Tab-separated table of N, CA and C and ligand atoms in Angstrom:
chain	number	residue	atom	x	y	z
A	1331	UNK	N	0.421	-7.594	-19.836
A	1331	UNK	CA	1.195	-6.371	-19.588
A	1331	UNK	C	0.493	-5.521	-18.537
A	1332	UNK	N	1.031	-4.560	-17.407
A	1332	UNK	CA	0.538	-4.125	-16.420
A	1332	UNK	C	0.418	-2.840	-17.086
A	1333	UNK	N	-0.806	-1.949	-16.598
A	1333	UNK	CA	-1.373	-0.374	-17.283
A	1333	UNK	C	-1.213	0.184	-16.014
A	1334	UNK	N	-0.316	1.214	-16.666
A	1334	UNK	CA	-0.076	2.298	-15.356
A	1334	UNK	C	-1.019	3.235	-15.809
A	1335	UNK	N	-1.655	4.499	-15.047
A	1335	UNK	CA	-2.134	5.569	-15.320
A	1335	UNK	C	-1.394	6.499	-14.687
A	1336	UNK	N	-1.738	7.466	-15.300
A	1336	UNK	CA	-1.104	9.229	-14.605
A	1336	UNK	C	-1.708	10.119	-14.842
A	1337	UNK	N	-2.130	10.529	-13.612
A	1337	UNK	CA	-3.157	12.066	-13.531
A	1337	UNK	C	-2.286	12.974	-13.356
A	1338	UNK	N	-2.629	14.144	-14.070
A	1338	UNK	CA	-2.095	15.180	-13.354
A	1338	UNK	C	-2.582	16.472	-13.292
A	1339	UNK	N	-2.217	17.452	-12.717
A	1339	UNK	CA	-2.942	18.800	-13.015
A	1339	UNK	C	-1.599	19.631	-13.368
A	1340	UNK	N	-1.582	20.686	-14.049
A	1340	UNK	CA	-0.748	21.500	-14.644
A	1340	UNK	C	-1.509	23.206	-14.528
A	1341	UNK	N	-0.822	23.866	-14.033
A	1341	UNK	CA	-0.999	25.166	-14.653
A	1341	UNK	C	-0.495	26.385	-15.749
A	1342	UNK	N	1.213	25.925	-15.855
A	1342	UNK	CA	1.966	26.180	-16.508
A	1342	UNK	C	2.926	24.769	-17.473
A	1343	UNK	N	2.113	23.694	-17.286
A	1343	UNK	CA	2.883	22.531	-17.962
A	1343	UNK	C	3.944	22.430	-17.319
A	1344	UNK	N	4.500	22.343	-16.448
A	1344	UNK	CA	5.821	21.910	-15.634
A	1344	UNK	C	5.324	20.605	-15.248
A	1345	UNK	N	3.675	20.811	-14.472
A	1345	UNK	CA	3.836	19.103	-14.127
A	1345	UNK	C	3.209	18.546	-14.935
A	1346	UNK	N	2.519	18.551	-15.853
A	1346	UNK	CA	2.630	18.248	-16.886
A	1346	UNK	C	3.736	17.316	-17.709
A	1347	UNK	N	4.783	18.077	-17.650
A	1347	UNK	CA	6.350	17.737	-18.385
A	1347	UNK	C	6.967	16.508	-17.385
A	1348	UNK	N	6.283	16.656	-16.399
A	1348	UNK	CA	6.841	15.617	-15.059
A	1348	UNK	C	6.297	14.615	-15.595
A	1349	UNK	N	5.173	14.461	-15.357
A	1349	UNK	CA	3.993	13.631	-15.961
A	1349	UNK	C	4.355	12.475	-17.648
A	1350	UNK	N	4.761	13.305	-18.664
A	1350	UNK	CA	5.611	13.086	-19.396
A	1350	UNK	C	6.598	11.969	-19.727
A	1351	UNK	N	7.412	12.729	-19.066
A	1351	UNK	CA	8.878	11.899	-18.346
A	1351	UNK	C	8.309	10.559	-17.464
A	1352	UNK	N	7.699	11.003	-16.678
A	1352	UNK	CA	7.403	9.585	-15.472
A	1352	UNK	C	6.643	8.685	-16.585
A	1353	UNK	N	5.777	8.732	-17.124
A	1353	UNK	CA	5.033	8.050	-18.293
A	1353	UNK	C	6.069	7.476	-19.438
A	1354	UNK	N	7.166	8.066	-19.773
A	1354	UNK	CA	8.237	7.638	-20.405
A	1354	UNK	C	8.966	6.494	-20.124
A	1355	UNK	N	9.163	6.695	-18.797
A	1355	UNK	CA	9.999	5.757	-17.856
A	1355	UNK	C	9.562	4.671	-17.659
A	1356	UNK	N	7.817	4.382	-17.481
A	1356	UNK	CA	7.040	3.548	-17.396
A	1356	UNK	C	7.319	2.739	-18.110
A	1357	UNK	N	6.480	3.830	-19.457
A	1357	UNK	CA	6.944	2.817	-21.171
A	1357	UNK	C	8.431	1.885	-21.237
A	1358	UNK	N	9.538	2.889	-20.905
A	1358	UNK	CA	10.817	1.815	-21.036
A	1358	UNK	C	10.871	0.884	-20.263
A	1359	UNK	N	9.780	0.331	-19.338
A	1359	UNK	CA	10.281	-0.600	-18.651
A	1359	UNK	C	8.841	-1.708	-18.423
A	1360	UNK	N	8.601	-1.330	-19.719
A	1360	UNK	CA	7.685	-2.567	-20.670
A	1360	UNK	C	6.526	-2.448	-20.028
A	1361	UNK	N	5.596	-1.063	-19.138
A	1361	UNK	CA	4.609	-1.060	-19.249
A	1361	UNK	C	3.548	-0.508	-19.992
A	1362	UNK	N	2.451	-0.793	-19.807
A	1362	UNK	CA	1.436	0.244	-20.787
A	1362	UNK	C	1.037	0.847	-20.192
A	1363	UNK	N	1.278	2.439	-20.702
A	1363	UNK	CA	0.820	3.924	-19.833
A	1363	UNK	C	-0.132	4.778	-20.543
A	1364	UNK	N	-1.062	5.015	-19.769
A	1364	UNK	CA	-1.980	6.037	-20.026
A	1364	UNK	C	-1.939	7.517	-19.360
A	1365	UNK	N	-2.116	8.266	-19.592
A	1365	UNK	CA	-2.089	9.981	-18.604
A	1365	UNK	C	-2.745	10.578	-19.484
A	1366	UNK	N	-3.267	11.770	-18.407
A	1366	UNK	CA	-4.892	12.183	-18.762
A	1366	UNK	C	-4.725	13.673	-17.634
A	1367	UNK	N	-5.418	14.337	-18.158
A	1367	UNK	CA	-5.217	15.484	-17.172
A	1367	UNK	C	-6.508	15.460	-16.089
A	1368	UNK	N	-5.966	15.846	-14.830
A	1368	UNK	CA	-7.258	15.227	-13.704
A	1368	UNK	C	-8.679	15.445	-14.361
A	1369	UNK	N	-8.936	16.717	-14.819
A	1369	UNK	CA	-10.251	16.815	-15.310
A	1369	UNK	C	-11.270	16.411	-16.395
A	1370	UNK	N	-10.295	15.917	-17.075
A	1370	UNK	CA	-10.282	14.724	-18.222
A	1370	UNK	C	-11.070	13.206	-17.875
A	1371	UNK	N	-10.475	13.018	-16.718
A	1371	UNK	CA	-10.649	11.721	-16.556
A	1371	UNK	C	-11.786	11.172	-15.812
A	1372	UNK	N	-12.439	10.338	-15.985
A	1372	UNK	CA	-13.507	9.744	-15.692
A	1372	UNK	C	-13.455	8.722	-14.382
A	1373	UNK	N	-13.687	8.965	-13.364
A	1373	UNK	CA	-12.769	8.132	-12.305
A	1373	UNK	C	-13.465	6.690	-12.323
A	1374	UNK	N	-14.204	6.404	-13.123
A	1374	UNK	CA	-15.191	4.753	-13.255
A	1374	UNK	C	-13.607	4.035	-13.907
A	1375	UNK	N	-13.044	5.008	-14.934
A	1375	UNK	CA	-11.955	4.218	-15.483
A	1375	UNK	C	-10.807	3.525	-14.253
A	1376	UNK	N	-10.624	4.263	-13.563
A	1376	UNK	CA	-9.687	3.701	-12.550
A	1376	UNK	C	-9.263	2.467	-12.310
A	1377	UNK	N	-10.468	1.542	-12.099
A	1377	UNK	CA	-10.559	0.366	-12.279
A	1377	UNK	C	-9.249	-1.012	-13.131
A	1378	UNK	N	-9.283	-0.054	-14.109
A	1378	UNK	CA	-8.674	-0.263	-15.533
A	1378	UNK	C	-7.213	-0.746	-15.432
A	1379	UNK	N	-6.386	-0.063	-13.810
A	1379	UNK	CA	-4.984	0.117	-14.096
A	1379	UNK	C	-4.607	-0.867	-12.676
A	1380	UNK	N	-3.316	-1.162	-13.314
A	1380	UNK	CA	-2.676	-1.629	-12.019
A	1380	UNK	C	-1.662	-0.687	-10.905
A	1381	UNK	N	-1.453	0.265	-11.627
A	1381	UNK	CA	-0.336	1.457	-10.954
A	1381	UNK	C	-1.196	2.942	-11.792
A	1382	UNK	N	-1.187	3.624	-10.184
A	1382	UNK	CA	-1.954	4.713	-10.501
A	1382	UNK	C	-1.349	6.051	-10.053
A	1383	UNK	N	-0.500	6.956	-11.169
A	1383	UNK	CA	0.326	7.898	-10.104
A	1383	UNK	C	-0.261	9.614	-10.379
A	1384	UNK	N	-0.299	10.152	-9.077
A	1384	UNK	CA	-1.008	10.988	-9.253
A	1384	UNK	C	-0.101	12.628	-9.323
A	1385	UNK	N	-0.042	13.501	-9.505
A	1385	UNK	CA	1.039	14.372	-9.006
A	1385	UNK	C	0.184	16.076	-9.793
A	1386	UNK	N	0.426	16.849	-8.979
A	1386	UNK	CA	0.172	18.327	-9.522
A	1386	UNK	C	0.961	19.453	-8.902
A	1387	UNK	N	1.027	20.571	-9.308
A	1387	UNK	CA	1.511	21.858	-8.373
A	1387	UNK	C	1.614	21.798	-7.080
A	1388	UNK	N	2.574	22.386	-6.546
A	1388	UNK	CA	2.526	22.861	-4.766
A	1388	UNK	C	1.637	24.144	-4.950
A	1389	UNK	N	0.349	24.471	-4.470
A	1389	UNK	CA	-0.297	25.699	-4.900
A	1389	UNK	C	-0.609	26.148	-3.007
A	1390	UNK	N	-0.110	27.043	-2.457
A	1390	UNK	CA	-0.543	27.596	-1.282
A	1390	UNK	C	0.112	26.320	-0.114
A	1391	UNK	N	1.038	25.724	-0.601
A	1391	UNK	CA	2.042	24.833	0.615
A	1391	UNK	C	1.468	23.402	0.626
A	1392	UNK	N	0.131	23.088	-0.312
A	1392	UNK	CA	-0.441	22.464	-0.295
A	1392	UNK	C	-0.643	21.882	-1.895
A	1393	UNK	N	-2.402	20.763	-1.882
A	1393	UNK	CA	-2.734	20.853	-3.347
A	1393	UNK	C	-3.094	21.785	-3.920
A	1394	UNK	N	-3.524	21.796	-5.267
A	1394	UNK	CA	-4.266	23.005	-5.613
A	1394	UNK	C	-5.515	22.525	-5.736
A	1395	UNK	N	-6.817	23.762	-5.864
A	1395	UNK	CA	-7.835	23.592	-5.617
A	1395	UNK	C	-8.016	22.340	-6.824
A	1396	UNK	N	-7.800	22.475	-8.157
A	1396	UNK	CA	-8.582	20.901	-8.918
A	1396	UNK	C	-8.166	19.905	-8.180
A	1397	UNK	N	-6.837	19.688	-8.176
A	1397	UNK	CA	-6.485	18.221	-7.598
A	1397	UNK	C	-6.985	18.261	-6.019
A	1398	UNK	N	-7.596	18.841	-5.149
A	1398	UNK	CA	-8.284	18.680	-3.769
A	1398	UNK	C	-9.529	18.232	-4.347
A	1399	UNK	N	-10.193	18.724	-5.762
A	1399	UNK	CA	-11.448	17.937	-5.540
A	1399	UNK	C	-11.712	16.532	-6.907
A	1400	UNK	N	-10.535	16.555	-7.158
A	1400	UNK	CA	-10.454	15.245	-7.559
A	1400	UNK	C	-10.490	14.851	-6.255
A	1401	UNK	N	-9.499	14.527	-5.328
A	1401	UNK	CA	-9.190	13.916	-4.504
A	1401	UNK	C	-10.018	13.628	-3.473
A	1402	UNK	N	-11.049	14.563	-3.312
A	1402	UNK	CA	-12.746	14.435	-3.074
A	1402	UNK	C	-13.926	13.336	-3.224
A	1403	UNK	N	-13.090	13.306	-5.039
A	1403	UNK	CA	-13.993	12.804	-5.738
A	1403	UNK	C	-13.704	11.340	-4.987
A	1404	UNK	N	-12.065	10.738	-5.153
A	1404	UNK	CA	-11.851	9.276	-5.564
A	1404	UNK	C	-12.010	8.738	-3.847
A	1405	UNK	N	-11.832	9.517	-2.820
A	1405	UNK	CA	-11.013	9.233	-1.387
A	1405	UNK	C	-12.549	8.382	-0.739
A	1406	UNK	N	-13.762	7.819	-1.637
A	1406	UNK	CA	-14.383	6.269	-1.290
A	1406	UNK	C	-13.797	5.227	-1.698
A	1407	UNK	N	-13.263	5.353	-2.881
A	1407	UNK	CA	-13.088	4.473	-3.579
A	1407	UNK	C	-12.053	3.156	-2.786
A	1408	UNK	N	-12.489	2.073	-3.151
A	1408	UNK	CA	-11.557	1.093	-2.273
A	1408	UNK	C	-10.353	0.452	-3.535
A	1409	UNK	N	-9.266	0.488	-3.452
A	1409	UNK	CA	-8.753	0.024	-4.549
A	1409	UNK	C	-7.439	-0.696	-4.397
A	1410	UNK	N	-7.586	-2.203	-3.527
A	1410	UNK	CA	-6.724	-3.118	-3.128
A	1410	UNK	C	-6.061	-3.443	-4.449
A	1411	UNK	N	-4.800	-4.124	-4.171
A	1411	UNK	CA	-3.693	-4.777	-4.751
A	1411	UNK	C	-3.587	-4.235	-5.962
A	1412	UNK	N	-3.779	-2.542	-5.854
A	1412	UNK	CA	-2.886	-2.442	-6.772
A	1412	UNK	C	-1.941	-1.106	-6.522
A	1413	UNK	N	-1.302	-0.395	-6.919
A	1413	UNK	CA	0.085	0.536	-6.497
A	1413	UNK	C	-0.028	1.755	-7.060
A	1414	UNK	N	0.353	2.672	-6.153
A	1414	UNK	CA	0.312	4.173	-6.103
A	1414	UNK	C	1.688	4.796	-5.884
A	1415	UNK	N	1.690	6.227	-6.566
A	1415	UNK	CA	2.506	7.001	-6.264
A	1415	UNK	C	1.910	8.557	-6.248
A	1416	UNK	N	2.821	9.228	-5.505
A	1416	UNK	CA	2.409	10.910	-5.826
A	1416	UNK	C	3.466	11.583	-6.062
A	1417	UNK	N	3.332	12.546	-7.441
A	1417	UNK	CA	4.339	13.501	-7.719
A	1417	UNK	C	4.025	14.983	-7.393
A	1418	UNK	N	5.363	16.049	-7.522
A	1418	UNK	CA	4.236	17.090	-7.594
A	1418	UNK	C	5.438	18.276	-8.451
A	1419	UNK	N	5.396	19.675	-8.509
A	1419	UNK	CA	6.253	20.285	-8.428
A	1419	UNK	C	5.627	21.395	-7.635
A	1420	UNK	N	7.368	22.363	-7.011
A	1420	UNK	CA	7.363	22.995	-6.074
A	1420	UNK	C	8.673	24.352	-6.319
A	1421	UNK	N	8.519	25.087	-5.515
A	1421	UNK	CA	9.816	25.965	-5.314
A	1421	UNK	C	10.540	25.404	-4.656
A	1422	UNK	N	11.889	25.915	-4.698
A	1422	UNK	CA	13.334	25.450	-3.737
A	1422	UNK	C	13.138	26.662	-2.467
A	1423	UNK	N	11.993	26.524	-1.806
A	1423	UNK	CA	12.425	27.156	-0.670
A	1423	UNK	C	11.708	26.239	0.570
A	1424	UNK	N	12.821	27.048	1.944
A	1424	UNK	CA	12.136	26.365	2.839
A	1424	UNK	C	10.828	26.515	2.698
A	1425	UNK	N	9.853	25.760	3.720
A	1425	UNK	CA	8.518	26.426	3.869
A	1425	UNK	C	7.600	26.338	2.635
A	1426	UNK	N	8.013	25.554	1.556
A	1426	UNK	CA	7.652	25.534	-0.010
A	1426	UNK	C	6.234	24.808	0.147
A	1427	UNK	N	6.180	23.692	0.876
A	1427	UNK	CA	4.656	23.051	1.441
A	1427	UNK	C	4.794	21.615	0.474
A	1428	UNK	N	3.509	20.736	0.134
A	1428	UNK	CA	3.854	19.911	-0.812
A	1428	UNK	C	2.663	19.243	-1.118
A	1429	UNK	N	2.330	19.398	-2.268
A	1429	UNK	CA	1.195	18.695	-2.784
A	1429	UNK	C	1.167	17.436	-2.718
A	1430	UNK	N	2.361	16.641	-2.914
A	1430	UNK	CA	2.527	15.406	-2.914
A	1430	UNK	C	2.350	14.509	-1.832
A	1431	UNK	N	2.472	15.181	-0.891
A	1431	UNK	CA	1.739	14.970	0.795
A	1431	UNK	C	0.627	14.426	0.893
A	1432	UNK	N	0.046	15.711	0.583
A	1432	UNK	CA	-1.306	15.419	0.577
A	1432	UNK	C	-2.037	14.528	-0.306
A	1433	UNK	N	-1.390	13.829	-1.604
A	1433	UNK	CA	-2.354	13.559	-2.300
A	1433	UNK	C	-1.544	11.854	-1.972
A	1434	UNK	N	-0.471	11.897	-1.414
A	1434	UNK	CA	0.193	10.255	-0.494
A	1434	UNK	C	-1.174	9.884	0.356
A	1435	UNK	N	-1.614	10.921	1.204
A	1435	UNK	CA	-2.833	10.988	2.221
A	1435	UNK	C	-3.459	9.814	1.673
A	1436	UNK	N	-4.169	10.807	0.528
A	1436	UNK	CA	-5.505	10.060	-0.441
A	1436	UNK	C	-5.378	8.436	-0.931
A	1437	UNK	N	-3.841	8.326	-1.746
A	1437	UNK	CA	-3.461	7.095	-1.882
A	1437	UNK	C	-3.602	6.280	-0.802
A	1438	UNK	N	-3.195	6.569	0.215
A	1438	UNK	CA	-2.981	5.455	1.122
A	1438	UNK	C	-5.015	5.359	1.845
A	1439	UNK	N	-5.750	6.255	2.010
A	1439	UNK	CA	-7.147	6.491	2.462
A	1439	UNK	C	-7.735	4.979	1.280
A	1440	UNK	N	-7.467	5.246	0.046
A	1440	UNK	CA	-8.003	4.353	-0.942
A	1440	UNK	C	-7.506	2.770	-1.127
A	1441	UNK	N	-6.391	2.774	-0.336
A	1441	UNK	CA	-5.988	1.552	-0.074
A	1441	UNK	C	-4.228	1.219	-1.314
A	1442	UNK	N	-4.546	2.074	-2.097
A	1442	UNK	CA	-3.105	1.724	-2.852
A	1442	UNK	C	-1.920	1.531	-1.803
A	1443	UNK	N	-0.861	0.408	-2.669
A	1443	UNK	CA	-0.025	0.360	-1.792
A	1443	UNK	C	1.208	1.709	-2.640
A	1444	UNK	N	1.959	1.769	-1.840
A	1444	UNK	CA	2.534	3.032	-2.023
A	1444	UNK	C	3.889	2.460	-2.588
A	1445	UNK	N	4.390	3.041	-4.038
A	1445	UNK	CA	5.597	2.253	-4.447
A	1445	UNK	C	6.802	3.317	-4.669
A	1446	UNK	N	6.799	3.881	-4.299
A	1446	UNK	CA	7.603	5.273	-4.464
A	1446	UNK	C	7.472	6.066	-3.248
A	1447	UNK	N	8.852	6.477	-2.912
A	1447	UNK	CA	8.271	7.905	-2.218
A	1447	UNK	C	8.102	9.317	-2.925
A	1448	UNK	N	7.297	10.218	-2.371
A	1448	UNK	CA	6.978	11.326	-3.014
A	1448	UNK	C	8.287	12.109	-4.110
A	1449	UNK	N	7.281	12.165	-5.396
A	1449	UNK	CA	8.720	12.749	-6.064
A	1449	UNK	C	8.339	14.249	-6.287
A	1450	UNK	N	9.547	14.986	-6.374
A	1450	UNK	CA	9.229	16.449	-6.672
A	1450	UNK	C	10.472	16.816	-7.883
A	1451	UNK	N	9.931	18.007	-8.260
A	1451	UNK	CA	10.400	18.211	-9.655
A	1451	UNK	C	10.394	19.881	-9.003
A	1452	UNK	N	11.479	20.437	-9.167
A	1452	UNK	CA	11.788	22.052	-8.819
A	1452	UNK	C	11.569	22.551	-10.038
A	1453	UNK	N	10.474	23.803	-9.418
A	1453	UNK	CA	10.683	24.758	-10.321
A	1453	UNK	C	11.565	26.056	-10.342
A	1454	UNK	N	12.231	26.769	-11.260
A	1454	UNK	CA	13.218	27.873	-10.579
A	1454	UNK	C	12.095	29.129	-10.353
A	1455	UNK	N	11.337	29.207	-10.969
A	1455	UNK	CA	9.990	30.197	-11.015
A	1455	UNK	C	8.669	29.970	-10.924
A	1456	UNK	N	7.254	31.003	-10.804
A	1456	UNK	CA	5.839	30.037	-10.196
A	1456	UNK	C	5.847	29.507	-11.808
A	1457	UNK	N	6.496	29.894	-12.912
A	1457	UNK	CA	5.959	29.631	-14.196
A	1457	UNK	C	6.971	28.557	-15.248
A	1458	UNK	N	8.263	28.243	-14.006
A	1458	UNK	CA	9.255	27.533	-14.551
A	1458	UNK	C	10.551	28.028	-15.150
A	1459	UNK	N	11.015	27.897	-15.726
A	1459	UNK	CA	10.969	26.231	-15.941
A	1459	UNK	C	11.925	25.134	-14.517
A	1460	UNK	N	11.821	24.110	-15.095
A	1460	UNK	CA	12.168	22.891	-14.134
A	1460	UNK	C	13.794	23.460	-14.133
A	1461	UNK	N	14.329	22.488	-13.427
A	1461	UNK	CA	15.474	22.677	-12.634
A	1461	UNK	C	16.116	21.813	-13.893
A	1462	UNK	N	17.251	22.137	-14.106
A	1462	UNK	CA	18.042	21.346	-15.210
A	1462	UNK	C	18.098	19.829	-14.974
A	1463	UNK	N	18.068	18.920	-15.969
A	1463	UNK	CA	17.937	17.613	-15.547
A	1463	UNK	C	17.092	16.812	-15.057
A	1464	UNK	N	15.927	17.572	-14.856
A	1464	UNK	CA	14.449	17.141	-14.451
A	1464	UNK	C	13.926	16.186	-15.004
A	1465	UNK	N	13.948	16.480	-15.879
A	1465	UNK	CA	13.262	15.285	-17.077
A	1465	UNK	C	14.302	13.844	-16.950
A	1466	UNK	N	15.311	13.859	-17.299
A	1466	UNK	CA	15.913	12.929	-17.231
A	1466	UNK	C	15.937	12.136	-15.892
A	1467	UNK	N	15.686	12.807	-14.873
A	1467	UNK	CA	15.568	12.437	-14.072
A	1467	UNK	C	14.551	11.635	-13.568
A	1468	UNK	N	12.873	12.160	-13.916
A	1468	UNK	CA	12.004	11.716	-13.802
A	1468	UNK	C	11.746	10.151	-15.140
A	1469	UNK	N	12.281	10.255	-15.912
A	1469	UNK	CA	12.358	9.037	-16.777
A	1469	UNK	C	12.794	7.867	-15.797
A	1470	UNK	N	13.837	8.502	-15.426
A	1470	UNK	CA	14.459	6.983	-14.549
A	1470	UNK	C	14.289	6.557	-13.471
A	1471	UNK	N	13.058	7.679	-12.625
A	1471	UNK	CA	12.471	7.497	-11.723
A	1471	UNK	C	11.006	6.056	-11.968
A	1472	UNK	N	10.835	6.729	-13.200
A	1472	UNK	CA	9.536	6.139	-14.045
A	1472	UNK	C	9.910	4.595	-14.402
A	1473	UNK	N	11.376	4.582	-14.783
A	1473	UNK	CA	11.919	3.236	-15.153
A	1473	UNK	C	12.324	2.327	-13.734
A	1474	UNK	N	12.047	2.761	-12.459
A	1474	UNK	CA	12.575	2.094	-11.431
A	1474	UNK	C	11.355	1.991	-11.063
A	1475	UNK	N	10.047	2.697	-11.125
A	1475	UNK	CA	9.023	1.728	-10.666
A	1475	UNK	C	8.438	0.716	-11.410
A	1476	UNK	N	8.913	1.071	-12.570
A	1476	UNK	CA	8.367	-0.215	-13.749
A	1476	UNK	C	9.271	-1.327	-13.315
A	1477	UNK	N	10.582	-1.473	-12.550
A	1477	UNK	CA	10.789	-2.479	-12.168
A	1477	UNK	C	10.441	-3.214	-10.620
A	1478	UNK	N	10.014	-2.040	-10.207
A	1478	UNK	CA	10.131	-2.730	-8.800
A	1478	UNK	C	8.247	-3.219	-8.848
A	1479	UNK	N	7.805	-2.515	-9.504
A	1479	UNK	CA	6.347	-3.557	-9.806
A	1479	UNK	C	6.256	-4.962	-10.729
A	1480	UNK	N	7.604	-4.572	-11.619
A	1480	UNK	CA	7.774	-6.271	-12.386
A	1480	UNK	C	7.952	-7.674	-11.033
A	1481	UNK	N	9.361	-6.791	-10.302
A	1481	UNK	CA	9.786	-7.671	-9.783
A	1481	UNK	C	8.979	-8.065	-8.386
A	1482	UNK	N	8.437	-7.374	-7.805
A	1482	UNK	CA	7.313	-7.531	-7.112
A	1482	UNK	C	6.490	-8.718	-7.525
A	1483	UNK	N	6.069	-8.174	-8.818
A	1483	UNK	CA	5.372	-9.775	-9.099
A	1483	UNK	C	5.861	-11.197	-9.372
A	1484	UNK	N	7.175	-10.892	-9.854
A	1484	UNK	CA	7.924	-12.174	-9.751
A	1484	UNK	C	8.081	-12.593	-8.436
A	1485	UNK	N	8.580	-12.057	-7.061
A	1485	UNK	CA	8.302	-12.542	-6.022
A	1485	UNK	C	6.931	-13.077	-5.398
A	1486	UNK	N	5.764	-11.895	-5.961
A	1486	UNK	CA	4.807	-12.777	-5.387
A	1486	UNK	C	4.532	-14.288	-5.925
A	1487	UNK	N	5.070	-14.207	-6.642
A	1487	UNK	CA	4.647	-15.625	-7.891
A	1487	UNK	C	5.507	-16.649	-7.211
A	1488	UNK	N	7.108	-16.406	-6.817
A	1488	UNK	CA	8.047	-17.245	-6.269
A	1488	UNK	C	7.322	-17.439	-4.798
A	1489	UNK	N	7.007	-16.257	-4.196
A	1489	UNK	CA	5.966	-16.919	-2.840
A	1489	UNK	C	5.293	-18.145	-2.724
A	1490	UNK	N	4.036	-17.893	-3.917
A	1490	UNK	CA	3.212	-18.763	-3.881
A	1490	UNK	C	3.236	-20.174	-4.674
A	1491	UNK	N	4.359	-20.019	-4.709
A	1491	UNK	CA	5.207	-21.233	-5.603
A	1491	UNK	C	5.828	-22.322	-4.711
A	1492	UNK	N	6.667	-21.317	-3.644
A	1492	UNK	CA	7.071	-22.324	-2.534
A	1492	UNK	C	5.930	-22.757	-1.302
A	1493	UNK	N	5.124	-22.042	-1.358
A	1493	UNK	CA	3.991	-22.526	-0.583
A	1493	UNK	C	3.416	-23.261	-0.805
A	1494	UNK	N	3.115	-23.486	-2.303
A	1494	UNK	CA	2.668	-25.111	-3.072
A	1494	UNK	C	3.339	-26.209	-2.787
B	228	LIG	C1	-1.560	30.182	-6.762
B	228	LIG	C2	-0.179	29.600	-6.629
B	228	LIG	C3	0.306	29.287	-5.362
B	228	LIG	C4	1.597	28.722	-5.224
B	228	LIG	N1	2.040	28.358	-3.980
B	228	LIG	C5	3.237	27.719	-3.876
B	228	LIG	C6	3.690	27.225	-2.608
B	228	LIG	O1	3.033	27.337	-1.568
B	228	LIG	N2	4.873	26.562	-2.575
B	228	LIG	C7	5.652	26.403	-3.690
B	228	LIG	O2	6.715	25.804	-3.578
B	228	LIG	N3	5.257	26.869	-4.891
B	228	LIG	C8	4.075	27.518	-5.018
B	228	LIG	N4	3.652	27.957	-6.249
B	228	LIG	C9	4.498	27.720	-7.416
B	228	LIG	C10	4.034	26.439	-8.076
B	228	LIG	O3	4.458	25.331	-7.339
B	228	LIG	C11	4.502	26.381	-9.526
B	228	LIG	O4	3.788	27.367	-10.225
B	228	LIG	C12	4.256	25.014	-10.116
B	228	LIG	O5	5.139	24.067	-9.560
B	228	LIG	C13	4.411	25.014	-11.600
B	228	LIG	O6	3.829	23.839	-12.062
B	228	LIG	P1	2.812	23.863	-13.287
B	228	LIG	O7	3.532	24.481	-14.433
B	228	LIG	O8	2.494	22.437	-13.543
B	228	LIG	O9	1.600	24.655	-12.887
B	228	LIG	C14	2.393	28.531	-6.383
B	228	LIG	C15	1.885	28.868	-7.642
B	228	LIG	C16	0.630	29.403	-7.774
B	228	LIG	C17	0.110	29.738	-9.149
């Protein structure tokens, strides 16, 4: 069975609740998920997972200060063949900025391949809550990368099958 992980940072639990949901989605689509809040986590574990998704606040158009120095922490780390994503949440305005940007940066610096594009989760306020339907939304976001990493591997497998 493939182990996803999910970091996240929260200030008001919105991404948090993202976090959640995307970890939900995982589960329904027969993987094993772990999530851990960035400061929690021990980055030796990393190792551990095959899909690693990271996501926190839009704080100043950007990350916020924890998740910049996680992102500090991991951006030696070399971590081939296996798959990344970044989430984040944000306001609905222009000019809103995006954490998820920046922390795509990091993914791709570390070598993950990138299986998603950046997801965002609106907040209506700095304190929330999410935009109606959020959650549900992010479940089935969560359930479409659990397939496109299944089926991924079934192709690589059919690859190296006809190459035999
Ligand atoms: C210090 C600070 C700066 C923020 N800057 C932005 C910003 O530049 N753009 C934006 O869309 N939202 C901004 N926000 C709103 C946050 O994105 C919002 O609080 C967050 O998405 C809520 O997620 P959380 O409950 O997980 O902390 C800011 C919030 C704080 C506390």
């Amino acid at each position: 069975m493939k182990k996803a992980l999910i970091l996240y940072d929260s200030v008001y639990g919105n991404t948090k609740k993202v976090a959640m949901s995307l970890s939900r989605g995982l589960e329904a689509g027969g993987l094993y998920v772990d999530s851990n809040f960035i400061e929690d986590f021990d980055i030796r574990g990393l190792n551990n997972y095959d899909i690693i998704g990271i996501g926190g606040p839009t704080h100043y158009h950007g990350a916020s200060k924890k998740m910049k120095s996680f992102l500090n922490k991991i951006k030696h780390l070399k971590m081939e063949g296996k798959y990344g994503f970044a989430f984040e949440t944000k306001g609905e305005f222009r000019l809103a900025g995006s954490a998820a940007k920046r922390i795509t940066r990091y993914l791709n610096k570390i070598n993950l391949k990138i299986v998603h594009p950046t997801i965002t989760g609106i907040v209506l306020d700095q304190e929330g809550p999410l935009k109606d339907a959020t959650l549900d939304f992010m479940e089935q976001v969560g359930l479409n990368i659990s397939d496109k990493v299944n089926n991924s591997n079934s192709q690589s497998k059919l690859n190296r099958r006809s190459k035999n």
